[in-house]
C-alpha cells in the first residue's frame, strides 16, 4: 500500500515537510512500489544528510553513456526499471566518494552477479573483488612515483576490511544478511545490474575466487556457477577461458570432486557425466591451443635464441594436461559402469589407456 511504501522510504526520519512528502511520492511512483528500490531509498535517506527532493533531482539527471547491450529477457527485467538503475548508480557513487574509485564495496557489487543466486561467503566475495584486473591507464612518471611513496597512507585511509564493506552493502540495502554467519545475499535485479556493470572481466575473478576458496560442503552452488562460466552448458557458451595451469588446478580441485559427489551423493548422474564431458572438451581446447602456439613459436624463433628451459616446461605442461584428460576419462568410465553404460565405459577406458 501507499502507507507501507512511505514507511519504507522514510527510513529513520519520521517527519518531512509537505514538499518532501510529494518528492517521496514521485519516487514511489517512478519505482512502481518496487520493494527493493523503496528499501534502498530509505537506506540512503537514513545514512546520509540528504532530503527526498535532492535525491529526486539526482535521480532525474541523465545516465552516463555506457556500452551496455540488452537482450530480450534483460529488457523486461531491468531496463524497464530505469529508475532502479539510477538508484544503484547513486549508491555506487556514494561508495566511491567514501572509499575512492577502487572501493572494495563497489568491486563486491561488480562481482556478485556471477555467483550462484544463493548466499555468498563474504571472504569469497571479497577475494573475487580483489581479483578484478585493474584498468591500466598511462600517466606521467611523476604520478606513478608519487603513488608509490604514498600507497601505504592511501591504503590505510581508503581501504575497508571485508566485514566493513559487507556491512556497508547491507546498510544501503544492496545486500541482505543471510541466516548463515558471514554470508550475504543479493536480489536478482542487483545481480543482473552487476553483470552488466562489471562485464565478463569480473566473471574471471569470480571463477578464480571459487577454485581458491570454494568447497563442496559449504559452497557447492558457486562451484557449479564457476563450471558454467568455464565450460558453458547447453546453448550457453563458456565465458571464462582459464590458462592451462589454472585449468588443471580447477579440474583437480573442483570439477572431479564435484562430479563424483553429485553422482554418488545426489544421484544426479546426467549432470555429473555432462560436467566431465565438458571438462574433457575444455582440456582438448587447451591442448590444441598449446600446440598451435608452440608451432607459431618455433616458426618465428631462431633456434640459437630459443630458451630450452621454457620449451621443456611447455612440453611438461602439455603432458600433464594429457594425463589429466586420461584421469577424467577414467572417472567418466567408472561412473558409466556404475550406471550400467558398459559399452561407453569400455570405450572411455580404452581412450584413457591409449593416452597413457
PDB file of C-alpha atoms in Angstrom, residues 64 201 269 297 344:
ATOM      1  CA  UNK A  64      26.216   8.413 -18.170  1.00  0.00           C
ATOM      2  CA  UNK A 201      36.161  -9.486 -16.884  1.00  0.00           C
ATOM      3  CA  UNK A 269      24.029 -38.968 -12.973  1.00  0.00           C
ATOM      4  CA  UNK A 297      56.744 -20.026 -31.611  1.00  0.00           C
ATOM      5  CA  UNK A 344      30.508 -46.410 -23.415  1.00  0.00           C
TER       6      UNK A 344
END
